[in-house]
Amino acid sequence: MQSKDPSITRLTPADHRRVPWKNGGGVTTELAVEPVADGRFVWRVSIADVIEPGPFSAFPGYDRLIAVVEGDGMRLSVDGAVPVERRRLEPAFAFPGEAPVWCEPTAGPIRDVNLMLDRASATGTLTLLAGSPAHRAAGDVLLVHALAGTLTVIPDGGVALTVPAGHSLLLRDAAVLVEAPDGAEGVCAEVRRR
């Protein structure tokens, strides 16, 4: 559903797309993506459930940022290195998409959020929001997604917008302040073109 400002798009769960993992090990839910030719994309923000240990799909030429948003946590072994443990709502972990990655949930299934960026075209950050101070974000593309509760997004020079759980706000060429009051949780993906 388009808002009055053409640079702001509201996305609902009906806009999400379920896509099988490249390695066949599961399904990801795309919140938003900027596709290009031949199945490639400039950037993609998705959420996936990881039920059991297994490999991640390879994405050569992409940088990935991943964070646990539900469940206890996960251990990631990237390119055979000593596993790194990530807990729920800890800062995002970055790794190259072409690296072999083994993931193991630490105490039952988890849900993660993933920002993937075509290394030649874009850079970015993935910030988790949970009852913390307001987060200032700016970029060529911003995706603010509410995981729980309601987030408030205030574009510079604009009117405050609310984002309920399960919904997203996609902003282009924007600078915003994102508020996650107590009980609210969300993520903010910032994409900058090279």
Short mmCIF file of C-alpha atoms in Angstrom, two decimals:
data_model
loop_
_atom_site.label_atom_id
_atom_site.label_comp_id
_atom_site.label_asym_id
_atom_site.label_seq_id
_atom_site.Cartn_x
_atom_site.Cartn_y
_atom_site.Cartn_z
CA MET A 1 0.00 0.00 0.00
CA GLN A 2 1.53 3.32 -1.10
CA SER A 3 1.56 6.28 1.29
CA LYS A 4 1.14 9.92 0.19
CA ASP A 5 4.92 10.34 -0.12
CA PRO A 6 6.11 8.40 -3.21
CA SER A 7 9.41 7.60 -1.47
CA ILE A 8 7.63 5.70 1.34
CA THR A 9 5.94 2.33 0.88
CA ARG A 10 4.08 0.42 3.59
CA LEU A 11 4.53 -3.35 3.36
CA THR A 12 2.16 -5.79 5.05
CA PRO A 13 2.51 -9.55 5.58
CA ALA A 14 0.54 -9.99 2.33
CA ASP A 15 3.48 -8.38 0.50
CA HIS A 16 6.00 -10.91 1.86
CA ARG A 17 7.18 -13.71 -0.40
CA ARG A 18 8.22 -17.18 0.75
CA VAL A 19 11.26 -18.44 -1.17
CA PRO A 20 12.96 -21.85 -0.88
CA TRP A 21 16.58 -21.76 0.26
CA LYS A 22 19.05 -22.25 -2.58
CA ASN A 23 20.35 -25.38 -0.84
CA GLY A 24 16.84 -26.81 -0.32
CA GLY A 25 17.21 -26.82 3.49
CA GLY A 26 14.33 -24.51 4.31
CA VAL A 27 12.32 -21.46 3.34
CA THR A 28 12.98 -17.75 3.81
CA THR A 29 10.40 -14.99 3.94
CA GLU A 30 11.46 -12.01 1.85
CA LEU A 31 10.35 -8.78 3.50
CA ALA A 32 11.70 -6.66 0.63
CA VAL A 33 14.14 -7.07 -2.26
CA GLU A 34 15.55 -5.00 -5.11
CA PRO A 35 15.92 -7.51 -7.94
CA VAL A 36 18.10 -7.25 -11.02
CA ALA A 37 18.54 -9.71 -13.90
CA ASP A 38 19.12 -13.47 -13.67
CA GLY A 39 17.79 -13.99 -10.14
CA ARG A 40 20.33 -11.60 -8.62
CA PHE A 41 19.44 -8.65 -6.43
CA VAL A 42 21.07 -5.46 -5.19
CA TRP A 43 19.81 -6.07 -1.64
CA ARG A 44 17.36 -8.30 0.19
CA VAL A 45 15.96 -8.34 3.72
CA SER A 46 14.49 -11.66 4.82
CA ILE A 47 13.50 -13.67 7.86
CA ALA A 48 14.15 -17.40 8.21
CA ASP A 49 13.43 -20.09 10.76
CA VAL A 50 16.34 -22.40 11.54
CA ILE A 51 15.03 -25.62 13.06
CA GLU A 52 18.12 -27.82 13.07
CA PRO A 53 21.87 -27.64 12.36
CA GLY A 54 22.87 -27.28 8.73
CA PRO A 55 24.74 -25.33 6.07
CA PHE A 56 23.78 -21.90 4.80
CA SER A 57 23.22 -21.40 1.08
CA ALA A 58 26.16 -19.85 -0.77
CA PHE A 59 25.71 -16.34 -2.18
CA PRO A 60 28.96 -15.51 -4.02
CA GLY A 61 29.53 -11.78 -4.41
CA TYR A 62 27.23 -10.82 -1.54
CA ASP A 63 27.90 -9.51 1.95
CA ARG A 64 25.54 -10.84 4.62
CA LEU A 65 24.48 -9.50 7.99
CA ILE A 66 22.46 -11.78 10.25
CA ALA A 67 20.89 -11.46 13.70
CA VAL A 68 18.78 -13.74 15.91
CA VAL A 69 15.35 -12.25 16.63
CA GLU A 70 13.57 -15.25 18.23
CA GLY A 71 14.84 -18.22 20.20
CA ASP A 72 17.97 -18.55 22.31
CA GLY A 73 20.78 -18.20 19.81
CA MET A 74 22.98 -19.90 17.23
CA ARG A 75 26.58 -20.88 16.61
CA LEU A 76 28.02 -20.01 13.21
CA SER A 77 31.19 -21.51 11.82
CA VAL A 78 32.30 -19.42 8.84
CA ASP A 79 34.85 -20.91 6.44
CA GLY A 80 35.91 -23.52 9.01
CA ALA A 81 36.79 -20.94 11.70
CA VAL A 82 36.05 -21.38 15.40
CA PRO A 83 32.26 -21.01 15.82
CA VAL A 84 30.89 -17.62 16.82
CA GLU A 85 27.87 -17.62 19.13
CA ARG A 86 25.11 -15.08 18.55
CA ARG A 87 22.25 -14.56 21.01
CA ARG A 88 18.81 -13.10 20.54
CA LEU A 89 18.88 -9.34 19.83
CA GLU A 90 22.68 -9.12 19.83
CA PRO A 91 24.21 -6.93 17.10
CA ALA A 92 24.21 -8.36 13.59
CA PHE A 93 27.07 -10.61 12.52
CA ALA A 94 28.67 -9.97 9.10
CA PHE A 95 30.24 -12.55 6.78
CA PRO A 96 30.91 -13.04 3.06
CA GLY A 97 28.12 -14.83 1.20
CA GLU A 98 30.50 -17.14 -0.65
CA ALA A 99 32.04 -18.53 2.57
CA PRO A 100 30.88 -21.98 3.68
CA VAL A 101 28.79 -21.49 6.84
CA TRP A 102 27.54 -24.10 9.29
CA CYS A 103 24.74 -22.98 11.63
CA GLU A 104 23.67 -24.70 14.82
CA PRO A 105 20.82 -23.41 17.00
CA THR A 106 22.01 -23.43 20.64
CA ALA A 107 18.77 -24.43 22.39
CA GLY A 108 15.98 -25.19 19.96
CA PRO A 109 14.73 -23.44 16.84
CA ILE A 110 15.54 -19.80 16.13
CA ARG A 111 14.35 -17.10 13.77
CA ASP A 112 16.88 -14.78 12.17
CA VAL A 113 16.79 -11.66 10.06
CA ASN A 114 19.23 -11.37 7.18
CA LEU A 115 20.39 -8.41 5.09
CA MET A 116 22.19 -9.41 1.88
CA LEU A 117 24.00 -6.85 -0.26
CA ASP A 118 25.54 -7.22 -3.70
CA ARG A 119 29.12 -6.32 -2.79
CA ALA A 120 29.73 -4.52 -6.10
CA SER A 121 26.60 -2.37 -5.81
CA ALA A 122 25.84 -1.61 -2.16
CA THR A 123 26.94 -1.47 1.46
CA GLY A 124 24.73 -1.44 4.51
CA THR A 125 23.99 -2.04 8.15
CA LEU A 126 21.41 -4.03 10.09
CA THR A 127 20.39 -2.63 13.48
CA LEU A 128 18.18 -4.35 16.04
CA LEU A 129 15.74 -2.15 17.95
CA ALA A 130 14.36 -3.16 21.34
CA GLY A 131 13.19 -0.60 23.87
CA SER A 132 16.42 1.25 23.26
CA PRO A 133 17.14 4.92 22.61
CA ALA A 134 15.85 6.18 19.29
CA HIS A 135 17.92 5.09 16.29
CA ARG A 136 18.88 7.57 13.57
CA ALA A 137 19.08 5.98 10.13
CA ALA A 138 19.84 7.32 6.67
CA GLY A 139 20.39 5.72 3.31
CA ASP A 140 19.46 5.29 -0.30
CA VAL A 141 17.08 2.59 0.96
CA LEU A 142 15.80 1.99 4.50
CA LEU A 143 13.65 -0.90 5.59
CA VAL A 144 12.14 -0.68 9.08
CA HIS A 145 10.38 -3.88 10.15
CA ALA A 146 8.44 -4.33 13.40
CA LEU A 147 8.91 -7.72 15.06
CA ALA A 148 6.76 -7.01 18.15
CA GLY A 149 4.72 -4.06 19.35
CA THR A 150 4.62 -0.87 17.31
CA LEU A 151 7.59 1.14 16.05
CA THR A 152 7.45 4.86 15.29
CA VAL A 153 9.34 6.20 12.27
CA ILE A 154 9.82 9.96 11.97
CA PRO A 155 11.21 11.05 8.57
CA ASP A 156 13.28 14.25 8.65
CA GLY A 157 10.82 17.07 8.00
CA GLY A 158 7.90 14.64 7.94
CA VAL A 159 5.06 13.28 10.02
CA ALA A 160 5.50 10.35 12.43
CA LEU A 161 4.45 6.99 10.98
CA THR A 162 3.62 3.85 12.97
CA VAL A 163 4.70 0.36 11.99
CA PRO A 164 2.75 -2.48 13.68
CA ALA A 165 4.20 -5.94 14.30
CA GLY A 166 4.73 -7.94 11.11
CA HIS A 167 4.69 -4.84 8.93
CA SER A 168 7.48 -2.81 7.31
CA LEU A 169 8.16 0.66 6.02
CA LEU A 170 10.37 0.96 2.91
CA LEU A 171 11.87 4.42 2.45
CA ARG A 172 14.06 5.69 -0.39
CA ASP A 173 16.59 8.52 -0.12
CA ALA A 174 15.56 9.13 3.46
CA ALA A 175 16.81 10.05 6.90
CA VAL A 176 14.63 9.02 9.84
CA LEU A 177 14.45 8.58 13.57
CA VAL A 178 13.13 5.15 14.64
CA GLU A 179 11.65 4.68 18.11
CA ALA A 180 11.06 1.28 19.71
CA PRO A 181 9.27 1.90 23.02
CA ASP A 182 9.31 -0.69 25.80
CA GLY A 183 7.86 -3.95 24.52
CA ALA A 184 8.50 -3.08 20.88
CA GLU A 185 11.16 -4.85 18.82
CA GLY A 186 12.24 -4.34 15.26
CA VAL A 187 15.06 -4.12 12.75
CA CYS A 188 16.34 -1.31 10.57
CA ALA A 189 18.26 -2.14 7.39
CA GLU A 190 20.20 0.75 5.85
CA VAL A 191 21.43 0.37 2.26
CA ARG A 192 23.83 2.74 0.53
CA ARG A 193 24.70 2.40 -3.14
CA ARG A 194 28.35 2.36 -4.17
#
